[in-house]
Coordinates of C-alpha atoms (C1' of nucleotides) in Angstrom, one line a residue:
Chain A
X9 CA -19.7 22.8 -4.3
X10 CA -22.7 21.8 -6.8
X11 CA -20.2 21.0 -9.6
X12 CA -17.6 19.0 -7.4
X13 CA -17.9 15.4 -7.7
X14 CA -18.0 13.9 -4.1
X15 CA -15.3 11.5 -3.0
X16 CA -15.7 9.6 0.2
X17 CA -12.7 7.4 1.5
X18 CA -12.5 5.7 5.1
X19 CA -10.1 4.1 7.1
X20 CA -11.2 1.3 9.1
X21 CA -12.3 2.2 12.6
X22 CA -9.3 1.1 15.1
X23 CA -10.0 -1.1 17.9
X24 CA -9.3 0.8 21.1
X25 CA -7.9 -2.2 22.6
X26 CA -4.8 -1.9 20.5
X27 CA -2.1 0.4 20.6
X28 CA -1.3 2.3 17.5
X29 CA 1.6 1.0 15.4
X30 CA 2.9 1.3 11.9
X31 CA 0.2 -0.7 10.4
X32 CA -2.3 1.7 11.6
X33 CA -0.2 4.6 10.3
X34 CA 0.0 2.9 7.0
X35 CA -3.6 2.6 6.2
X36 CA -4.4 6.1 7.5
X37 CA -1.6 7.7 5.3
X38 CA -2.8 5.8 2.3
X39 CA -6.3 7.1 2.7
X40 CA -4.8 10.5 3.3
X41 CA -3.1 10.6 0.2
X42 CA -6.1 9.5 -1.5
X43 CA -8.1 12.4 0.1
X44 CA -5.5 15.2 -0.5
X45 CA -4.9 14.0 -4.0
X46 CA -8.7 14.0 -4.7
X47 CA -9.0 17.5 -3.0
X48 CA -6.2 19.0 -5.1
X49 CA -7.8 17.5 -8.0
X50 CA -11.0 19.3 -7.4
X51 CA -13.3 16.8 -5.8
X52 CA -15.5 17.4 -2.7
X53 CA -13.7 15.0 -0.2
X54 CA -15.0 13.2 2.8
X55 CA -12.5 11.5 4.7
X56 CA -13.2 9.5 7.8
X57 CA -11.4 7.8 10.2
X58 CA -12.1 7.0 13.9
X59 CA -12.5 4.2 16.6
X60 CA -14.0 1.3 17.4
X61 CA -15.1 1.0 20.9
X62 CA -17.3 -1.9 22.0
X63 CA -16.9 -5.5 22.5
X64 CA -15.9 -8.1 25.2
X65 CA -12.3 -7.5 25.0
X66 CA -12.6 -3.8 25.8
X67 CA -14.9 -4.7 28.6
X68 CA -12.5 -7.1 29.9
X69 CA -9.8 -4.8 29.7
X70 CA -11.2 -2.1 31.5
X71 CA -12.4 -4.4 34.2
X72 CA -8.7 -5.2 34.5
X73 CA -7.7 -1.7 34.8
X74 CA -10.5 -1.2 37.3
X75 CA -12.1 1.5 35.3
X76 CA -15.2 2.0 33.2
X77 CA -15.1 0.7 29.6
X78 CA -16.0 4.4 28.3
X79 CA -13.0 5.7 30.3
X80 CA -10.7 3.1 28.6
X81 CA -12.3 3.9 25.3
X82 CA -12.1 7.8 25.8
X83 CA -8.3 7.2 26.7
X84 CA -7.4 4.9 23.9
X85 CA -9.5 6.5 21.2
X86 CA -7.4 9.7 22.0
X87 CA -4.3 7.7 21.1
X88 CA -5.6 7.3 17.6
X89 CA -6.7 11.0 17.5
X90 CA -3.0 11.9 18.3
X91 CA -1.8 9.6 15.7
X92 CA -3.7 11.2 13.0
X93 CA -2.3 14.6 14.1
X94 CA 1.0 13.3 14.3
X95 CA 0.8 11.9 10.8
X96 CA -0.8 15.4 9.5
X97 CA -3.7 13.5 8.5
X98 CA -6.4 15.5 6.8
X99 CA -9.6 13.6 8.1
X100 CA -12.8 15.5 7.9
X101 CA -14.4 13.6 10.8
X102 CA -13.4 11.4 13.7
X103 CA -15.9 8.7 14.5
X104 CA -16.6 6.9 17.5
X105 CA -18.8 3.9 17.7
X106 CA -19.8 4.9 21.6
X107 CA -21.4 8.3 20.2
X108 CA -24.9 8.8 20.3
X109 CA -25.2 9.4 16.3
X110 CA -23.6 6.0 15.8
X111 CA -25.8 4.3 18.3
X112 CA -28.9 6.0 16.6
X113 CA -27.6 4.7 13.1
X114 CA -26.8 1.1 14.0
X115 CA -30.2 0.6 15.7
X116 CA -32.0 2.3 12.8
X117 CA -30.1 -0.2 10.5
X118 CA -31.0 -3.0 12.7
X119 CA -34.6 -2.1 12.2
X120 CA -34.2 -2.2 8.7
X121 CA -32.8 -5.8 8.7
X122 CA -35.5 -6.7 10.9
X123 CA -38.3 -5.2 8.6
X124 CA -36.7 -6.8 5.6
X125 CA -37.0 -10.0 7.3
X126 CA -33.4 -10.9 7.4
X127 CA -33.2 -11.1 11.2
X128 CA -34.4 -14.0 13.2
X129 CA -33.7 -15.1 17.0
X130 CA -32.0 -18.4 17.2
X131 CA -29.3 -19.7 19.4
X132 CA -25.6 -19.6 19.0
X133 CA -23.6 -22.7 20.0
X134 CA -20.1 -24.0 20.0
X135 CA -17.4 -25.3 21.9
X136 CA -16.3 -22.5 24.2
X137 CA -13.1 -22.1 26.3
X138 CA -13.8 -19.8 29.2
X139 CA -10.0 -19.3 29.7
X140 CA -9.4 -18.1 26.1
X141 CA -12.9 -16.4 26.0
X142 CA -13.2 -17.9 22.5
X143 CA -15.2 -20.4 20.4
X144 CA -13.4 -23.3 18.7
X145 CA -14.6 -25.5 15.7
X146 CA -15.2 -29.0 16.6
X147 CA -12.2 -29.9 14.0
X148 CA -9.7 -27.8 16.0
X149 CA -10.3 -29.7 19.3
X150 CA -8.0 -32.3 20.8
X151 CA -9.7 -35.1 22.6
X152 CA -8.1 -36.5 25.7
X153 CA -9.5 -38.9 28.4
X154 CA -13.0 -38.0 27.2
X155 CA -12.7 -34.4 27.5
X156 CA -12.2 -32.0 24.6
X157 CA -9.4 -29.2 24.8
X158 CA -8.7 -26.3 22.5
X159 CA -5.4 -26.0 20.4
X160 CA -4.1 -23.7 23.3
X161 CA -4.7 -26.7 25.8
X162 CA -7.6 -24.9 27.6
X163 CA -10.7 -27.1 28.3
X164 CA -13.8 -26.4 26.3
X165 CA -17.3 -26.8 27.0
X166 CA -20.6 -26.9 24.9
X167 CA -22.4 -23.8 25.3
X168 CA -25.6 -22.3 23.7
X169 CA -26.8 -18.8 24.1
X170 CA -29.7 -17.1 22.4
X171 CA -28.7 -14.9 19.5
X172 CA -30.2 -13.0 16.8
X173 CA -29.0 -14.1 13.3
X174 CA -28.7 -12.3 10.0
X175 CA -29.8 -14.4 7.1
X176 CA -26.4 -14.2 5.1
X177 CA -27.0 -17.5 3.5
X178 CA -30.1 -15.9 1.7
X179 CA -27.5 -13.4 0.0
X180 CA -25.1 -15.8 -1.5
X181 CA -26.2 -15.5 -4.9
X182 CA -26.8 -11.8 -5.0
X183 CA -23.4 -11.3 -3.6
X184 CA -21.9 -13.4 -6.4
X185 CA -23.9 -11.5 -8.8
X186 CA -22.7 -8.2 -7.4
X187 CA -19.0 -9.2 -7.4
X188 CA -19.6 -10.0 -11.2
X189 CA -21.0 -6.8 -12.0
X190 CA -18.5 -5.0 -10.1
X191 CA -15.1 -6.3 -10.9
X192 CA -13.2 -3.4 -9.2
X193 CA -15.2 -3.9 -6.0
X194 CA -12.6 -5.9 -4.3
X195 CA -8.9 -5.3 -4.9
X196 CA -6.2 -6.2 -5.4
X197 CA -7.5 -8.6 -7.8
X198 CA -6.1 -11.8 -6.0
X199 CA -8.1 -11.0 -3.0
X200 CA -11.3 -10.7 -5.0
X201 CA -10.8 -14.3 -6.1
X202 CA -10.3 -15.5 -2.6
X203 CA -13.7 -13.6 -1.6
X204 CA -15.5 -14.9 -4.6
X205 CA -14.3 -18.4 -3.7
X206 CA -15.2 -18.0 0.0
X207 CA -18.8 -17.0 -1.0
X208 CA -19.2 -19.7 -3.4
X209 CA -18.3 -22.2 -0.8
X210 CA -21.6 -21.4 0.9
X211 CA -22.6 -19.0 3.4
X212 CA -24.0 -19.7 6.9
X213 CA -26.1 -17.2 8.7
X214 CA -24.2 -14.9 11.0
X215 CA -24.8 -14.4 14.6
X216 CA -25.3 -10.6 15.1
X217 CA -26.0 -10.3 18.7
X218 CA -24.5 -11.7 22.1
X219 CA -25.8 -12.0 25.7
X220 CA -22.6 -12.8 27.5
X221 CA -21.4 -9.2 27.9
X222 CA -23.1 -5.9 27.7
X223 CA -20.6 -3.4 26.5
X224 CA -22.2 -2.7 23.1
X225 CA -25.3 -1.3 21.3
X226 CA -28.5 -2.6 22.9
X227 CA -30.7 -4.6 20.3
X228 CA -33.8 -2.6 19.9
X229 CA -36.7 -4.2 21.8
X230 CA -34.4 -6.8 23.5
X231 CA -32.2 -5.2 26.0
X232 CA -30.7 -8.7 26.9
X233 CA -28.7 -8.5 23.8
X234 CA -26.1 -6.2 22.4
X235 CA -25.0 -6.1 18.9
X236 CA -22.2 -8.3 17.7
X237 CA -19.3 -6.1 16.8
X238 CA -19.0 -6.3 13.3
X239 CA -22.7 -5.0 12.6
X240 CA -21.8 -2.1 15.1
X241 CA -18.5 -1.5 13.6
X242 CA -19.2 -1.5 9.9
X243 CA -22.1 0.9 10.3
X244 CA -19.8 3.7 11.1
X245 CA -19.2 4.4 7.5
X246 CA -22.8 5.6 7.0
X247 CA -23.3 6.9 10.6
X248 CA -20.8 9.7 9.9
X249 CA -22.7 10.9 6.7
X250 CA -25.9 11.2 8.5
X251 CA -27.7 7.8 8.4
X252 CA -30.4 7.2 9.1
X253 CA -31.1 10.7 7.5
X254 CA -30.5 9.5 3.8
X255 CA -31.1 12.9 2.5
X256 CA -28.0 15.3 3.2
X257 CA -24.4 14.0 3.4
X258 CA -25.6 10.5 3.0
X259 CA -27.3 11.3 -0.2
X260 CA -24.1 13.1 -1.5
X261 CA -21.3 10.7 -0.5
X262 CA -22.8 7.3 -0.3
X263 CA -21.8 4.9 -1.6
X264 CA -18.4 5.4 -0.4
X265 CA -15.8 5.6 -3.2
X266 CA -13.2 3.6 -1.0
X267 CA -12.9 1.7 2.1
X268 CA -9.4 1.0 2.9
X269 CA -8.7 -2.1 4.9
X270 CA -6.1 -4.3 6.2
X271 CA -6.2 -7.8 4.6
X272 CA -7.3 -9.3 7.8
X273 CA -10.8 -7.6 7.7
X274 CA -11.5 -8.0 4.0
X275 CA -14.1 -10.5 4.4
X276 CA -16.2 -8.4 6.7
X277 CA -16.0 -5.6 4.3
X278 CA -16.7 -7.4 1.0
X279 CA -19.3 -10.1 2.4
X280 CA -20.9 -9.1 5.4
X281 CA -21.1 -5.2 4.9
X282 CA -22.6 -5.2 1.3
X283 CA -25.1 -7.9 2.5
X284 CA -26.2 -6.0 5.4
X285 CA -26.7 -2.9 3.1
X286 CA -28.4 -4.7 0.4
X287 CA -30.8 -6.2 2.9
X288 CA -31.4 -2.9 4.4
X289 CA -32.1 -1.6 0.8
X290 CA -28.8 0.6 0.8
X291 CA -26.2 0.5 -1.7
X292 CA -22.9 -1.2 -1.2
X293 CA -19.7 0.8 -1.3
X294 CA -17.7 1.2 -4.7
X295 CA -14.4 -0.3 -3.7
X296 CA -12.7 -2.1 -0.9
X297 CA -9.0 -2.1 -1.1
X298 CA -7.1 -4.7 1.2
X299 CA -3.4 -3.8 2.0
X300 CA -0.6 -5.9 3.2
X301 CA 1.3 -6.2 6.2
X302 CA 4.6 -5.0 7.2
X303 CA 7.4 -7.1 8.8
X304 CA 10.3 -5.4 10.6
X305 CA 13.8 -6.4 9.3
X306 CA 12.4 -9.6 8.1
X307 CA 10.5 -10.5 11.1
X308 CA 6.8 -10.6 11.9
X309 CA 5.9 -7.5 14.0
X310 CA 4.6 -8.7 17.4
X311 CA 4.6 -7.6 21.2
X312 CA 6.3 -10.7 22.1
X313 CA 9.2 -10.0 19.8
X314 CA 9.3 -6.6 21.0
X315 CA 9.9 -5.1 17.7
X316 CA 6.4 -3.2 17.2
X317 CA 7.3 -0.2 15.3
X318 CA 5.7 3.0 16.7
X319 CA 4.8 5.7 14.5
X320 CA 5.9 8.3 16.8
X321 CA 9.5 6.7 16.7
X322 CA 9.6 6.6 12.9
X323 CA 8.5 10.4 12.7
X324 CA 11.1 11.3 15.4
X325 CA 13.8 9.4 13.7
X326 CA 13.4 9.7 10.1
X327 CA 10.8 12.8 9.7
X328 CA 7.3 12.8 8.9
X329 CA 7.2 13.1 5.3
X330 CA 10.2 10.7 5.0
X331 CA 8.1 8.2 6.7
X332 CA 5.0 8.7 4.6
X333 CA 7.0 8.6 1.5
X334 CA 8.8 5.4 2.5
X335 CA 5.7 3.5 3.6
X336 CA 4.1 4.2 0.1
X337 CA 7.1 3.8 -2.0
X338 CA 8.8 0.8 -0.6
X339 CA 6.3 -1.9 -1.5
X340 CA 3.8 -2.2 -4.2
X341 CA 0.6 -1.2 -2.5
X342 CA -1.4 -4.5 -1.9
X343 CA 1.7 -6.5 -1.2
X344 CA 3.3 -7.4 2.2
X345 CA 6.7 -5.7 2.8
X346 CA 9.6 -5.3 5.0
X347 CA 10.3 -2.3 7.0
X348 CA 14.2 -2.2 7.5
X349 CA 16.4 0.6 8.5
X350 CA 18.5 -0.1 5.5
X351 CA 15.7 0.2 3.0
X352 CA 14.3 3.4 4.8
X353 CA 17.9 5.0 4.6
X354 CA 18.1 4.0 0.9
X355 CA 15.1 5.7 0.0
X356 CA 15.6 8.7 1.9
X357 CA 19.1 9.2 0.8
X358 CA 18.8 8.0 -2.8
X359 CA 15.3 9.4 -3.7
X360 CA 14.5 12.2 -1.5
X361 CA 17.9 13.7 -0.8
X362 CA 19.7 12.9 -3.7
X363 CA 17.0 12.9 -6.5
X364 CA 14.4 15.3 -5.4
X365 CA 15.9 17.6 -2.7
X366 CA 19.2 18.0 -4.5
X367 CA 17.6 18.9 -7.6
X368 CA 15.7 21.5 -5.8
X369 CA 18.8 22.6 -4.2
X370 CA 21.0 22.9 -7.2
X371 CA 18.4 24.7 -9.3
X372 CA 17.5 27.3 -6.5
X373 CA 21.2 27.6 -5.7
X374 CA 22.1 28.6 -9.4
X375 CA 19.2 30.9 -9.6
X376 CA 20.4 32.6 -6.5
X377 CA 24.0 32.8 -7.5
X378 CA 23.7 33.3 -11.3
X379 CA 20.6 35.4 -11.4
X380 CA 20.9 37.4 -8.3
X381 CA 18.0 35.5 -6.7
X382 CA 15.3 36.5 -9.1
X383 CA 13.6 33.9 -11.4
X384 CA 14.9 34.5 -14.8
X385 CA 12.7 35.2 -17.7
X386 CA 12.6 32.2 -20.2
X387 CA 13.6 33.0 -23.7
X388 CA 13.2 30.7 -26.7
X389 CA 12.6 27.0 -26.1
X390 CA 14.7 24.4 -27.4
X391 CA 13.6 20.7 -28.3
X392 CA 15.2 19.8 -25.0
X393 CA 13.1 22.1 -22.9
X394 CA 9.9 21.5 -24.7
X395 CA 10.7 17.7 -24.1
X396 CA 11.1 18.1 -20.4
X397 CA 8.1 20.5 -20.1
X398 CA 5.8 18.1 -21.9
X399 CA 6.9 15.2 -19.7
X400 CA 5.9 17.4 -16.7
X401 CA 2.6 18.1 -18.3
X402 CA 1.8 14.6 -18.8
X403 CA 2.6 13.9 -15.1
X404 CA -1.0 14.7 -13.7
X405 CA -3.1 12.2 -15.9
X406 CA -0.3 9.5 -15.4
X407 CA -0.3 9.9 -11.6
X408 CA -4.0 10.1 -11.4
X409 CA -4.5 7.0 -13.3
X410 CA -2.3 5.3 -10.8
X411 CA -3.8 6.9 -7.7
X412 CA -7.3 6.0 -8.9
X413 CA -6.3 2.1 -8.5
X414 CA -4.3 2.7 -5.4
X415 CA -1.0 2.1 -7.0
X416 CA 0.9 4.7 -4.8
X417 CA 4.2 3.3 -5.6
X418 CA 3.8 3.5 -9.1
X419 CA 2.5 7.1 -9.0
X420 CA 5.6 8.0 -7.1
X421 CA 7.7 6.4 -9.7
X422 CA 6.1 8.4 -12.6
X423 CA 6.8 11.4 -10.5
X424 CA 10.3 10.4 -10.2
X425 CA 11.1 9.7 -13.9
X426 CA 10.4 13.5 -14.5
X427 CA 12.7 14.3 -11.5
X428 CA 15.3 11.9 -13.1
X429 CA 14.9 13.6 -16.6
X430 CA 15.4 17.1 -14.8
X431 CA 18.5 16.0 -13.2
X432 CA 20.0 14.8 -16.5
X433 CA 18.8 18.0 -18.2
X434 CA 20.8 20.0 -15.7
X435 CA 23.9 17.9 -16.8
X436 CA 23.1 18.2 -20.4
X437 CA 22.6 22.0 -20.3
X438 CA 25.4 22.7 -17.9
X439 CA 23.9 26.1 -16.6
X440 CA 27.7 26.6 -15.0
X441 CA 28.8 27.0 -18.5
X442 CA 26.1 28.9 -19.9
X443 CA 26.6 31.5 -17.2
X444 CA 29.9 32.4 -19.0
X445 CA 28.7 32.1 -22.6
X446 CA 25.2 32.6 -23.0
X447 CA 23.0 34.2 -20.2
X448 CA 19.8 34.3 -22.3
X449 CA 19.9 30.7 -22.6
X450 CA 21.0 30.2 -18.9
X451 CA 17.8 32.1 -17.9
X452 CA 15.5 29.7 -20.1
X453 CA 17.3 26.6 -18.6
X454 CA 16.9 27.6 -15.0
X455 CA 13.3 28.8 -15.8
X456 CA 12.4 25.6 -17.3
X457 CA 13.7 23.8 -14.3
X458 CA 12.1 25.8 -11.7
X459 CA 8.8 25.2 -13.6
X460 CA 9.5 21.6 -13.7
X461 CA 9.9 21.7 -9.8
X462 CA 6.9 23.8 -9.5
X463 CA 4.7 21.0 -11.1
X464 CA 6.4 18.2 -9.6
X465 CA 6.0 19.6 -6.1
X466 CA 2.3 20.3 -6.6
X467 CA 2.1 16.6 -7.5
X468 CA 4.0 15.4 -4.4
X469 CA 1.8 17.4 -2.0
X470 CA -0.7 14.4 -1.2
X471 CA 2.3 12.3 -0.2
X472 CA 4.5 14.7 1.6
X473 CA 2.5 18.0 2.3
X474 CA 5.0 19.7 4.3
X475 CA 8.0 19.2 2.3
X476 CA 6.2 20.0 -0.8
X477 CA 4.7 23.3 0.7
X478 CA 8.4 24.2 1.6
X479 CA 9.7 23.7 -2.0
X480 CA 6.7 25.8 -3.4
X481 CA 7.2 28.4 -0.9
X482 CA 10.7 28.7 -2.3
X483 CA 9.4 29.1 -5.6
X484 CA 7.0 31.8 -4.3
X485 CA 3.9 29.9 -5.8
X486 CA 1.0 31.4 -3.7
X487 CA -0.8 28.8 -1.5
X488 CA -4.0 29.4 -3.3
X489 CA -2.2 28.4 -6.6
X490 CA -1.3 24.9 -5.6
X491 CA -4.3 22.8 -6.9
X492 CA -3.9 20.6 -9.7
X493 CA -6.1 23.0 -11.8
X494 CA -2.8 25.5 -11.2
X495 CA -0.6 23.0 -13.0
X496 CA -1.3 24.6 -16.2
X497 CA -3.0 27.8 -15.0
X498 CA -0.2 28.8 -12.7
X499 CA 2.9 28.6 -14.7
X500 CA 5.6 30.7 -13.2
X501 CA 6.4 34.3 -14.1
X502 CA 9.8 35.3 -14.5
X503 CA 11.6 38.1 -12.6
X504 CA 10.0 37.0 -9.3
X505 CA 12.5 37.3 -6.3
X506 CA 13.2 34.1 -4.6
X507 CA 14.2 33.5 -1.1
X508 CA 17.6 32.0 -0.4
X509 CA 17.3 28.2 -0.9
X510 CA 16.7 25.8 2.1
X511 CA 17.4 22.1 2.0
X512 CA 14.1 20.2 2.2
X513 CA 15.3 16.6 2.5
X514 CA 18.4 16.2 4.4
X515 CA 20.5 13.1 4.2
X516 CA 19.9 10.8 6.9
X517 CA 23.0 9.7 8.4
X518 CA 22.7 7.1 11.3
X519 CA 24.0 8.3 14.7
X520 CA 26.8 5.9 15.6
X521 CA 26.7 5.3 19.2
X522 CA 29.9 6.1 20.9
X523 CA 31.1 8.1 18.0
X524 CA 29.9 11.4 19.7
X525 CA 30.9 10.7 23.0
X526 CA 34.1 11.2 24.8
X527 CA 36.0 8.0 25.0
X528 CA 35.1 6.1 28.0
X529 CA 31.9 8.1 28.6
X530 CA 28.8 6.2 29.4
X531 CA 25.9 7.0 27.5
X532 CA 22.9 8.8 28.7
Chain B
rA171 C1' -6.3 -31.9 2.4
rG172 C1' -8.9 -28.5 -1.3
rC173 C1' -8.7 -24.2 -3.9
rA174 C1' -5.9 -19.7 -5.7
rC175 C1' -1.4 -17.4 -6.5
rC176 C1' 3.9 -17.2 -6.7
rG177 C1' 9.3 -19.0 -7.8
rU178 C1' 13.1 -14.0 -13.5
rA179 C1' 20.5 -10.6 -12.0
rG180 C1' 23.3 -10.1 -4.9
rC181 C1' 18.2 -7.5 -3.3
rU182 C1' 13.2 -5.5 -4.6
rC183 C1' 10.4 -6.4 -8.7
rA184 C1' 8.5 -5.5 -14.3
rG185 C1' 8.1 -8.4 -18.5
rU186 C1' 2.5 -13.4 -20.5
rG187 C1' 4.8 -16.6 -27.9
rG188 C1' 9.5 -13.9 -31.6
rU189 C1' 16.9 -13.0 -30.0
rA190 C1' 16.3 -11.6 -21.2
rG191 C1' 14.5 -5.7 -18.3
rA192 C1' 14.1 -1.6 -14.3
rG193 C1' 15.6 0.4 -9.4
rC194 C1' 19.0 -0.4 -5.7
rA195 C1' 23.7 -2.7 -4.4
rG196 C1' 29.0 -3.8 -7.1
rG197 C1' 33.0 -1.7 -10.8
rG198 C1' 34.7 2.3 -14.2
rG199 C1' 34.7 7.4 -15.9
rA200 C1' 33.9 12.7 -17.1
rC201 C1' 31.9 17.2 -14.7
rU202 C1' 31.5 20.6 -10.4
rC203 C1' 25.5 23.9 -10.0
rA204 C1' 24.3 21.0 -5.6
rU205 C1' 22.6 17.6 0.3
rA206 C1' 30.6 13.6 -0.4
rA207 C1' 24.6 15.0 -4.4
rG208 C1' 23.8 14.8 -10.0
rC209 C1' 25.7 12.7 -15.1
rC210 C1' 27.5 8.7 -18.4
rC211 C1' 29.4 3.5 -19.0
rU212 C1' 29.5 -1.3 -17.0
rU213 C1' 29.9 -6.6 -14.2
rG214 C1' 25.9 -9.9 -13.5
rG215 C1' 20.5 -14.4 -15.0
rU216 C1' 20.8 -22.1 -18.7
rC217 C1' 13.8 -16.7 -16.3
rG218 C1' 12.7 -23.3 -9.8
rG219 C1' 13.2 -28.5 -12.3
rC220 C1' 11.8 -32.3 -16.0
rA221 C1' 8.8 -33.4 -20.2
rG222 C1' 5.5 -31.5 -24.2
rU223 C1' 3.0 -28.3 -27.9
rU224 C1' 5.3 -24.6 -31.5
rC225 C1' 9.2 -22.5 -36.9
rA226 C1' 9.8 -20.0 -32.0
rA227 C1' 8.4 -20.4 -24.6
rA228 C1' 10.4 -16.8 -18.9
rU229 C1' 5.6 -16.2 -21.5
rC230 C1' 0.9 -22.2 -23.4
rU231 C1' 0.2 -27.6 -21.2
rG232 C1' 1.4 -31.6 -17.9
rC233 C1' 4.2 -33.5 -13.8
rC234 C1' 7.6 -32.5 -9.9
rC235 C1' 10.2 -29.3 -6.0
rG236 C1' 9.8 -24.7 -2.9
rG237 C1' 7.0 -20.7 -1.0
rU238 C1' 2.7 -17.7 0.2
rG239 C1' -2.9 -17.0 0.7
rC240 C1' -7.8 -18.4 1.7
rU241 C1' -11.0 -22.6 3.5
rA242 C1' -16.6 -17.8 8.7
rC243 C1' -17.6 -15.2 14.1
rC244 C1' -10.7 -14.1 15.7
rA245 C1' -12.6 -6.2 16.1

RNA sequence: AGCACCGUAGCUCAGUGGUAGAGCAGGGGACUCAUAAGCCCUUGGUCGGCAGUUCAAAUCUGCCCGGUGCUACCA
């Protein structure tokens, strides 16, 4: 434990007013790959996800449903727990902002901000639409008949409510200095420029409390206010490691190595959050990565279009590991991308079934048929064997470098380059011919291939834990010998009996409606 | 409107001064261990347009056209 480097990765906490969709799954899976990779690579990993449960929207939804806000939060928070389980996500903790530990942490952080002089009582004012429950900027309004209306057509009125403010304006220079010193703090690089330019444009103080609703954490010493959601929500990252106790897990895991976020909440994580933390005398996180959005078959995902992709349907239709693979392989991480059935099928069939799955299958089958089901003993190596083995040995540092910058697509690309090389090696060596001419050489070739597959499968574990495990099972690699340190230390031993091969990545064949029904039969 | 980024083969993208690349899709071939998989070969682009700098530009500069993002309280 003492010798292991800590690694702390977080998903955003998901808002309980939302139903889980592929976007949530995407963020969570990306973090899971980070967490699994780092664990296998010997790190002491803390992986946090959870739910954000306060705010006016939740209060309103609960009222509409005729239940208490906490009842709504309980129910919907569970949906996100279920999602994590569905996706085989390895989070170490699941935080809820309604938990006592979080309330304690947020109030403690508030006190720190008060003590540092960064909080003052003022009033928040603006053009408010009761109908939309939202404030609008003066420039957004339309004036008709001497009255002002929101872009939505709703009437607005000038309202003013008391509010505590955070002196964000005082942190502009220190934030810019921070970005300057830490060029990797915001990723991808393009997003960093946006944030820097935003901050350079000047910062206004931030309203951090509200009096118009009460579903939130009370401001210490002023029960008429609840904290504004972002202060509440962002604090979850330190709540989960024990804050305000800064000795134990906090000392070990903070600052977080990576906050993974969707691009819509980048600013909150890269401007407000570091400012809050610095004001409280705490360190900002090391890195915030803003990933992109998925469209579906070329269209924006939306409730009104009815094309929202539910993670459970993906897993049901394509399989869990296939879904995990597709999401991280299809688009350069950080970019927006499109989710289409066609692309999914191409990835599953072309890369999982044909390249990876079939490589395993053909090699294991030949061992089964030609070697009586026992892993052969390798003989003398040729240049071709060495070349392939060297390529596989070079995988870990190459993949690690990509994972460290969240280039998941490139990490997979690197792995597939060896899968491709192995498939070419099979054809070049033609074991089906060696079988008749040179059984010693045959043994070396099949052994080499099995060893390549072992190495690849160990490295695909973070992406596809179940499928990788099934491959390693078929090579009789002990469960405790699947860490990255076992890549070199756990080289396969010849002579071991292998079980009959079983396909791991089946081809996806689209069910053709009507095809499997009797003519004239009505479906369902 | 301002600022930033992007526009390269049918599709998704890499390439940032020295004779255009990958994967997928399309076409052809040899093999047969395997999941109608794998392997080999191959068609395809005046690198958005115009002008300039340079011995040399997809790569630098200017302008134009087209697209995207950001421009604070929306969790």
